[in-house]
Amino acid sequence: MKKSCSHNCITFFLIFSLGFCLNLDAKVDTLTIDSNFTSVNLKSFSKVNGQANHLKADNKSYFYFSFNNSYNSIDFTIKNKLEAPRKLILQLSYVYIKEIIFCKYEDGHLIPLSTTGIEHKISTKPIEHRLFTFPIHLNPGETASYQLKLKKEKGKPLATSILLKNEKTFTKQNFIQQIIIGSYFGVSLLSVVFSLFIFSFLRKSTYLIYAAYVIFLGLFISAYIGVFSQIFLRENSTVNKYAHYVIFSEISLILFALFSQKILETKTYTPKLKKYIEILLGVVIVLRLALHFVFTHIFESAVSIFMKIWYAFFIILISIIIIQIVIYYRKNNKRTSLFALAYIFMILGTMASILYHSYGVINTYFYDLPLLFYTSFLEILFLTFTVVFMVKDIYDERNVLSEKIVIEEKKNLTAFIKGEDQERKRIGKELHDNIGSQLSYLKRFVSDKFKDEKVTKTIDTICNDVRNLSHEISPSDLKIVGFKDSVEDLSKTLSNQTSLEVSFSNYQFPEIIGEEMATQLYRVVQEAFNNILKHANAKHVDVQLMGHDDAYTISIEDDGDGFNVSRAKNGLGLKNMKSRIQQVGGTLSIDSDGIKGTSILISIPK
């Protein structure tokens, strides 16, 4: 009796356990659609290759198929609790699945609804979208079972998320994704235009390489997220992963490596590492292209091995560039910091994609877009900022160089003026002391011996000319009569000896100023008078010396022909005038007009 009771208890327990498991299995496998449904990840409601996911030790939110299986199936059941028909959208995240057959169970048989994939024409997509999407129509209260058959590349893993959304949610999310994608390519386009604009001015290959890198990175990302085939390929064509995705990837890698070498000035600071990178890049690119396009069968037979080799090369390349960044940081920490941030984002996105697609370790999709999309966007931003700082550094260097040239030019001009003044003094002294005394001796000798008044007068005229020339070259009167009276005498001399009418006026200008200042100001006034006589065709000149509370000013105005100041500013005469005024701490401004003549204003602070 006890034995029979024990058997009954065990039997009841087994039946209860089996019923519970079956009930749990039903809960897991059947997805109920009610009025609150928006979207769901199908991973928890599906059977993979005939096995329910809750029976497997798999906590991933996406489907991962390892290197071995070429064909995989995903079964799921949906129940519409509403008393109205419902349209749903089934969406897969990975865009390079070779073949997808979407089927529906009817009377125990699989009925294919649509067949698509990269082996098929783009027009075979049930919905025109960058991703593989399938419409599902449910009648009121209908419970339907479906199967996805996925064919992946031989010897390669496959990772993809599968989401089920209502039509409204799908449309809304798709609109937001388009805005995000448009923003990405808008920023990329601006970066390209900016780089080409800078290249047109500076003619440095760095900016051309960067523009090309952003273009091919954009093409790679567009191929990676499915936009390239949606926009650039015809409906009757198929997607060739290697002709687009792989080629864009290799070219963008080469361009990034070249750009990084330019940014980090490796030719100067790390020439040996630069050679290693060039050799490594050459080997990797040749190997990858050969395996993908020539020795395809060898690659497919040992995909995992070749992928590990590729990842090893990639890690070595990353490590070398990191060393270069550390070395160059000492030279330019701002530019290096921005480049390092961009580099970190590139590495982060690339490594995350490898872990996702090759090993199924982490999910890298956010809002139906891969992490690589977001990190490459940040990479472009920081690289563009790096380029901006490069341009700033170039212009700063040019400004420093320009300042050095101006300073050196001022030094040379000052030395020239000082040499000129010393030579004037020497010649003036020679004319006054030597030539003047010899002429005086000649005059006395002629008057005593020949007593010819005509000859004597001629010699007097020559003596006066020599004395005047001596005073013009080196005016000794400045020390005796002062600057103000010397300018007044010069104005009277011009009025008497030329057709110019020179008006001189003085308003509280100091009687005594420093010898150096007096000499420099007098030379500027002389140069102004010489320019008026040579070029202006003026009839009247007005000279005013004025003293103010905080400065002295000298104004020289004529009514002659004006000139273009901007064109004449590089002339030696004007340069000498400005240099002399700058030596005494003053400013010189010139205003000239073809009708009103020319006005020169000199201001010397007290």
mmCIF file with all atom_site columns, N, CA and C in Angstrom, residues 269-312:
data_model
loop_
_atom_site.group_PDB
_atom_site.id
_atom_site.type_symbol
_atom_site.label_atom_id
_atom_site.label_alt_id
_atom_site.label_comp_id
_atom_site.label_asym_id
_atom_site.label_entity_id
_atom_site.label_seq_id
_atom_site.pdbx_PDB_ins_code
_atom_site.Cartn_x
_atom_site.Cartn_y
_atom_site.Cartn_z
_atom_site.occupancy
_atom_site.B_iso_or_equiv
_atom_site.pdbx_formal_charge
_atom_site.auth_seq_id
_atom_site.auth_comp_id
_atom_site.auth_asym_id
_atom_site.auth_atom_id
_atom_site.pdbx_PDB_model_num
ATOM 1   N N  . TYR A 1 269 ? 60.359 62.656 -35.875 1.00 0.00 ? 269 TYR A N  1
ATOM 2   C CA . TYR A 1 269 ? 60.502 62.207 -34.487 1.00 0.00 ? 269 TYR A CA 1
ATOM 3   C C  . TYR A 1 269 ? 60.618 60.692 -34.327 1.00 0.00 ? 269 TYR A C  1
ATOM 4   N N  . THR A 1 270 ? 59.946 59.918 -35.165 1.00 0.00 ? 270 THR A N  1
ATOM 5   C CA . THR A 1 270 ? 60.020 58.452 -35.047 1.00 0.00 ? 270 THR A CA 1
ATOM 6   C C  . THR A 1 270 ? 60.186 57.811 -36.427 1.00 0.00 ? 270 THR A C  1
ATOM 7   N N  . PRO A 1 271 ? 61.299 58.069 -37.114 1.00 0.00 ? 271 PRO A N  1
ATOM 8   C CA . PRO A 1 271 ? 61.466 57.557 -38.489 1.00 0.00 ? 271 PRO A CA 1
ATOM 9   C C  . PRO A 1 271 ? 61.501 56.028 -38.566 1.00 0.00 ? 271 PRO A C  1
ATOM 10  N N  . LYS A 1 272 ? 62.076 55.364 -37.549 1.00 0.00 ? 272 LYS A N  1
ATOM 11  C CA . LYS A 1 272 ? 62.138 53.894 -37.590 1.00 0.00 ? 272 LYS A CA 1
ATOM 12  C C  . LYS A 1 272 ? 60.749 53.279 -37.453 1.00 0.00 ? 272 LYS A C  1
ATOM 13  N N  . LEU A 1 273 ? 59.961 53.799 -36.518 1.00 0.00 ? 273 LEU A N  1
ATOM 14  C CA . LEU A 1 273 ? 58.597 53.289 -36.344 1.00 0.00 ? 273 LEU A CA 1
ATOM 15  C C  . LEU A 1 273 ? 57.758 53.546 -37.585 1.00 0.00 ? 273 LEU A C  1
ATOM 16  N N  . LYS A 1 274 ? 58.022 54.665 -38.246 1.00 0.00 ? 274 LYS A N  1
ATOM 17  C CA . LYS A 1 274 ? 57.300 54.988 -39.487 1.00 0.00 ? 274 LYS A CA 1
ATOM 18  C C  . LYS A 1 274 ? 57.567 53.911 -40.549 1.00 0.00 ? 274 LYS A C  1
ATOM 19  N N  . LYS A 1 275 ? 58.820 53.466 -40.646 1.00 0.00 ? 275 LYS A N  1
ATOM 20  C CA . LYS A 1 275 ? 59.158 52.413 -41.612 1.00 0.00 ? 275 LYS A CA 1
ATOM 21  C C  . LYS A 1 275 ? 58.472 51.096 -41.250 1.00 0.00 ? 275 LYS A C  1
ATOM 22  N N  . TYR A 1 276 ? 58.423 50.790 -39.949 1.00 0.00 ? 276 TYR A N  1
ATOM 23  C CA . TYR A 1 276 ? 57.761 49.563 -39.513 1.00 0.00 ? 276 TYR A CA 1
ATOM 24  C C  . TYR A 1 276 ? 56.276 49.577 -39.896 1.00 0.00 ? 276 TYR A C  1
ATOM 25  N N  . ILE A 1 277 ? 55.635 50.733 -39.711 1.00 0.00 ? 277 ILE A N  1
ATOM 26  C CA . ILE A 1 277 ? 54.214 50.844 -40.051 1.00 0.00 ? 277 ILE A CA 1
ATOM 27  C C  . ILE A 1 277 ? 54.005 50.670 -41.550 1.00 0.00 ? 277 ILE A C  1
ATOM 28  N N  . GLU A 1 278 ? 54.863 51.276 -42.356 1.00 0.00 ? 278 GLU A N  1
ATOM 29  C CA . GLU A 1 278 ? 54.741 51.152 -43.811 1.00 0.00 ? 278 GLU A CA 1
ATOM 30  C C  . GLU A 1 278 ? 54.867 49.688 -44.250 1.00 0.00 ? 278 GLU A C  1
ATOM 31  N N  . ILE A 1 279 ? 55.842 48.982 -43.653 1.00 0.00 ? 279 ILE A N  1
ATOM 32  C CA . ILE A 1 279 ? 56.043 47.565 -43.995 1.00 0.00 ? 279 ILE A CA 1
ATOM 33  C C  . ILE A 1 279 ? 54.833 46.739 -43.538 1.00 0.00 ? 279 ILE A C  1
ATOM 34  N N  . LEU A 1 280 ? 54.398 46.980 -42.304 1.00 0.00 ? 280 LEU A N  1
ATOM 35  C CA . LEU A 1 280 ? 53.264 46.243 -41.744 1.00 0.00 ? 280 LEU A CA 1
ATOM 36  C C  . LEU A 1 280 ? 51.999 46.464 -42.560 1.00 0.00 ? 280 LEU A C  1
ATOM 37  N N  . LEU A 1 281 ? 51.743 47.706 -42.924 1.00 0.00 ? 281 LEU A N  1
ATOM 38  C CA . LEU A 1 281 ? 50.552 48.019 -43.726 1.00 0.00 ? 281 LEU A CA 1
ATOM 39  C C  . LEU A 1 281 ? 50.611 47.310 -45.073 1.00 0.00 ? 281 LEU A C  1
ATOM 40  N N  . GLY A 1 282 ? 51.765 47.365 -45.701 1.00 0.00 ? 282 GLY A N  1
ATOM 41  C CA . GLY A 1 282 ? 51.914 46.714 -47.002 1.00 0.00 ? 282 GLY A CA 1
ATOM 42  C C  . GLY A 1 282 ? 51.626 45.229 -46.932 1.00 0.00 ? 282 GLY A C  1
ATOM 43  N N  . VAL A 1 283 ? 52.178 44.562 -45.904 1.00 0.00 ? 283 VAL A N  1
ATOM 44  C CA . VAL A 1 283 ? 51.980 43.117 -45.746 1.00 0.00 ? 283 VAL A CA 1
ATOM 45  C C  . VAL A 1 283 ? 50.502 42.799 -45.495 1.00 0.00 ? 283 VAL A C  1
ATOM 46  N N  . VAL A 1 284 ? 49.878 43.557 -44.567 1.00 0.00 ? 284 VAL A N  1
ATOM 47  C CA . VAL A 1 284 ? 48.487 43.298 -44.196 1.00 0.00 ? 284 VAL A CA 1
ATOM 48  C C  . VAL A 1 284 ? 47.552 43.510 -45.377 1.00 0.00 ? 284 VAL A C  1
ATOM 49  N N  . ILE A 1 285 ? 47.721 44.605 -46.089 1.00 0.00 ? 285 ILE A N  1
ATOM 50  C CA . ILE A 1 285 ? 46.811 44.918 -47.200 1.00 0.00 ? 285 ILE A CA 1
ATOM 51  C C  . ILE A 1 285 ? 46.939 43.893 -48.320 1.00 0.00 ? 285 ILE A C  1
ATOM 52  N N  . VAL A 1 286 ? 48.171 43.554 -48.675 1.00 0.00 ? 286 VAL A N  1
ATOM 53  C CA . VAL A 1 286 ? 48.380 42.560 -49.737 1.00 0.00 ? 286 VAL A CA 1
ATOM 54  C C  . VAL A 1 286 ? 47.789 41.217 -49.328 1.00 0.00 ? 286 VAL A C  1
ATOM 55  N N  . LEU A 1 287 ? 48.025 40.833 -48.068 1.00 0.00 ? 287 LEU A N  1
ATOM 56  C CA . LEU A 1 287 ? 47.518 39.549 -47.584 1.00 0.00 ? 287 LEU A CA 1
ATOM 57  C C  . LEU A 1 287 ? 45.996 39.519 -47.588 1.00 0.00 ? 287 LEU A C  1
ATOM 58  N N  . ARG A 1 288 ? 45.369 40.583 -47.079 1.00 0.00 ? 288 ARG A N  1
ATOM 59  C CA . ARG A 1 288 ? 43.901 40.627 -47.001 1.00 0.00 ? 288 ARG A CA 1
ATOM 60  C C  . ARG A 1 288 ? 43.265 40.601 -48.390 1.00 0.00 ? 288 ARG A C  1
ATOM 61  N N  . LEU A 1 289 ? 43.776 41.436 -49.278 1.00 0.00 ? 289 LEU A N  1
ATOM 62  C CA . LEU A 1 289 ? 43.200 41.491 -50.624 1.00 0.00 ? 289 LEU A CA 1
ATOM 63  C C  . LEU A 1 289 ? 43.401 40.176 -51.367 1.00 0.00 ? 289 LEU A C  1
ATOM 64  N N  . ALA A 1 290 ? 44.573 39.570 -51.185 1.00 0.00 ? 290 ALA A N  1
ATOM 65  C CA . ALA A 1 290 ? 44.849 38.296 -51.856 1.00 0.00 ? 290 ALA A CA 1
ATOM 66  C C  . ALA A 1 290 ? 43.908 37.205 -51.362 1.00 0.00 ? 290 ALA A C  1
ATOM 67  N N  . LEU A 1 291 ? 43.692 37.164 -50.051 1.00 0.00 ? 291 LEU A N  1
ATOM 68  C CA . LEU A 1 291 ? 42.826 36.133 -49.483 1.00 0.00 ? 291 LEU A CA 1
ATOM 69  C C  . LEU A 1 291 ? 41.367 36.336 -49.863 1.00 0.00 ? 291 LEU A C  1
ATOM 70  N N  . HIS A 1 292 ? 40.930 37.573 -49.932 1.00 0.00 ? 292 HIS A N  1
ATOM 71  C CA . HIS A 1 292 ? 39.525 37.855 -50.227 1.00 0.00 ? 292 HIS A CA 1
ATOM 72  C C  . HIS A 1 292 ? 39.188 37.727 -51.709 1.00 0.00 ? 292 HIS A C  1
ATOM 73  N N  . PHE A 1 293 ? 40.159 38.047 -52.580 1.00 0.00 ? 293 PHE A N  1
ATOM 74  C CA . PHE A 1 293 ? 39.839 38.117 -54.013 1.00 0.00 ? 293 PHE A CA 1
ATOM 75  C C  . PHE A 1 293 ? 40.537 37.055 -54.868 1.00 0.00 ? 293 PHE A C  1
ATOM 76  N N  . VAL A 1 294 ? 41.643 36.480 -54.360 1.00 0.00 ? 294 VAL A N  1
ATOM 77  C CA . VAL A 1 294 ? 42.400 35.518 -55.176 1.00 0.00 ? 294 VAL A CA 1
ATOM 78  C C  . VAL A 1 294 ? 42.323 34.115 -54.569 1.00 0.00 ? 294 VAL A C  1
ATOM 79  N N  . PHE A 1 295 ? 42.786 34.015 -53.321 1.00 0.00 ? 295 PHE A N  1
ATOM 80  C CA . PHE A 1 295 ? 42.819 32.698 -52.668 1.00 0.00 ? 295 PHE A CA 1
ATOM 81  C C  . PHE A 1 295 ? 41.621 32.540 -51.733 1.00 0.00 ? 295 PHE A C  1
ATOM 82  N N  . THR A 1 296 ? 40.434 32.660 -52.286 1.00 0.00 ? 296 THR A N  1
ATOM 83  C CA . THR A 1 296 ? 39.203 32.633 -51.489 1.00 0.00 ? 296 THR A CA 1
ATOM 84  C C  . THR A 1 296 ? 39.001 31.286 -50.806 1.00 0.00 ? 296 THR A C  1
ATOM 85  N N  . HIS A 1 297 ? 39.280 30.193 -51.506 1.00 0.00 ? 297 HIS A N  1
ATOM 86  C CA . HIS A 1 297 ? 39.050 28.853 -50.944 1.00 0.00 ? 297 HIS A CA 1
ATOM 87  C C  . HIS A 1 297 ? 39.970 28.593 -49.765 1.00 0.00 ? 297 HIS A C  1
ATOM 88  N N  . ILE A 1 298 ? 41.211 29.060 -49.861 1.00 0.00 ? 298 ILE A N  1
ATOM 89  C CA . ILE A 1 298 ? 42.146 28.891 -48.741 1.00 0.00 ? 298 ILE A CA 1
ATOM 90  C C  . ILE A 1 298 ? 41.651 29.662 -47.522 1.00 0.00 ? 298 ILE A C  1
ATOM 91  N N  . PHE A 1 299 ? 41.150 30.860 -47.779 1.00 0.00 ? 299 PHE A N  1
ATOM 92  C CA . PHE A 1 299 ? 40.642 31.699 -46.682 1.00 0.00 ? 299 PHE A CA 1
ATOM 93  C C  . PHE A 1 299 ? 39.429 31.053 -46.016 1.00 0.00 ? 299 PHE A C  1
ATOM 94  N N  . GLU A 1 300 ? 38.503 30.553 -46.812 1.00 0.00 ? 300 GLU A N  1
ATOM 95  C CA . GLU A 1 300 ? 37.280 29.962 -46.267 1.00 0.00 ? 300 GLU A CA 1
ATOM 96  C C  . GLU A 1 300 ? 37.556 28.683 -45.488 1.00 0.00 ? 300 GLU A C  1
ATOM 97  N N  . SER A 1 301 ? 38.636 27.989 -45.845 1.00 0.00 ? 301 SER A N  1
ATOM 98  C CA . SER A 1 301 ? 38.952 26.734 -45.154 1.00 0.00 ? 301 SER A CA 1
ATOM 99  C C  . SER A 1 301 ? 39.620 26.964 -43.798 1.00 0.00 ? 301 SER A C  1
ATOM 100 N N  . ALA A 1 302 ? 40.146 28.159 -43.577 1.00 0.00 ? 302 ALA A N  1
ATOM 101 C CA . ALA A 1 302 ? 40.822 28.445 -42.291 1.00 0.00 ? 302 ALA A CA 1
ATOM 102 C C  . ALA A 1 302 ? 40.548 29.880 -41.866 1.00 0.00 ? 302 ALA A C  1
ATOM 103 N N  . VAL A 1 303 ? 39.272 30.244 -41.836 1.00 0.00 ? 303 VAL A N  1
ATOM 104 C CA . VAL A 1 303 ? 38.885 31.624 -41.520 1.00 0.00 ? 303 VAL A CA 1
ATOM 105 C C  . VAL A 1 303 ? 39.371 32.044 -40.142 1.00 0.00 ? 303 VAL A C  1
ATOM 106 N N  . SER A 1 304 ? 39.144 31.208 -39.142 1.00 0.00 ? 304 SER A N  1
ATOM 107 C CA . SER A 1 304 ? 39.488 31.582 -37.765 1.00 0.00 ? 304 SER A CA 1
ATOM 108 C C  . SER A 1 304 ? 40.970 31.855 -37.602 1.00 0.00 ? 304 SER A C  1
ATOM 109 N N  . ILE A 1 305 ? 41.802 31.082 -38.290 1.00 0.00 ? 305 ILE A N  1
ATOM 110 C CA . ILE A 1 305 ? 43.263 31.281 -38.194 1.00 0.00 ? 305 ILE A CA 1
ATOM 111 C C  . ILE A 1 305 ? 43.657 32.613 -38.815 1.00 0.00 ? 305 ILE A C  1
ATOM 112 N N  . PHE A 1 306 ? 43.159 32.876 -40.007 1.00 0.00 ? 306 PHE A N  1
ATOM 113 C CA . PHE A 1 306 ? 43.506 34.119 -40.685 1.00 0.00 ? 306 PHE A CA 1
ATOM 114 C C  . PHE A 1 306 ? 42.963 35.345 -39.936 1.00 0.00 ? 306 PHE A C  1
ATOM 115 N N  . MET A 1 307 ? 41.804 35.193 -39.329 1.00 0.00 ? 307 MET A N  1
ATOM 116 C CA . MET A 1 307 ? 41.254 36.310 -38.547 1.00 0.00 ? 307 MET A CA 1
ATOM 117 C C  . MET A 1 307 ? 42.145 36.612 -37.344 1.00 0.00 ? 307 MET A C  1
ATOM 118 N N  . LYS A 1 308 ? 42.668 35.581 -36.695 1.00 0.00 ? 308 LYS A N  1
ATOM 119 C CA . LYS A 1 308 ? 43.566 35.790 -35.566 1.00 0.00 ? 308 LYS A CA 1
ATOM 120 C C  . LYS A 1 308 ? 44.863 36.469 -36.005 1.00 0.00 ? 308 LYS A C  1
ATOM 121 N N  . ILE A 1 309 ? 45.350 36.071 -37.183 1.00 0.00 ? 309 ILE A N  1
ATOM 122 C CA . ILE A 1 309 ? 46.560 36.718 -37.729 1.00 0.00 ? 309 ILE A CA 1
ATOM 123 C C  . ILE A 1 309 ? 46.283 38.196 -38.004 1.00 0.00 ? 309 ILE A C  1
ATOM 124 N N  . TRP A 1 310 ? 45.118 38.471 -38.598 1.00 0.00 ? 310 TRP A N  1
ATOM 125 C CA . TRP A 1 310 ? 44.737 39.855 -38.895 1.00 0.00 ? 310 TRP A CA 1
ATOM 126 C C  . TRP A 1 310 ? 44.612 40.666 -37.614 1.00 0.00 ? 310 TRP A C  1
ATOM 127 N N  . TYR A 1 311 ? 44.003 40.111 -36.589 1.00 0.00 ? 311 TYR A N  1
ATOM 128 C CA . TYR A 1 311 ? 43.849 40.813 -35.321 1.00 0.00 ? 311 TYR A CA 1
ATOM 129 C C  . TYR A 1 311 ? 45.207 41.064 -34.663 1.00 0.00 ? 311 TYR A C  1
ATOM 130 N N  . ALA A 1 312 ? 46.124 40.108 -34.808 1.00 0.00 ? 312 ALA A N  1
ATOM 131 C CA . ALA A 1 312 ? 47.476 40.286 -34.256 1.00 0.00 ? 312 ALA A CA 1
ATOM 132 C C  . ALA A 1 312 ? 48.181 41.447 -34.949 1.00 0.00 ? 312 ALA A C  1
#
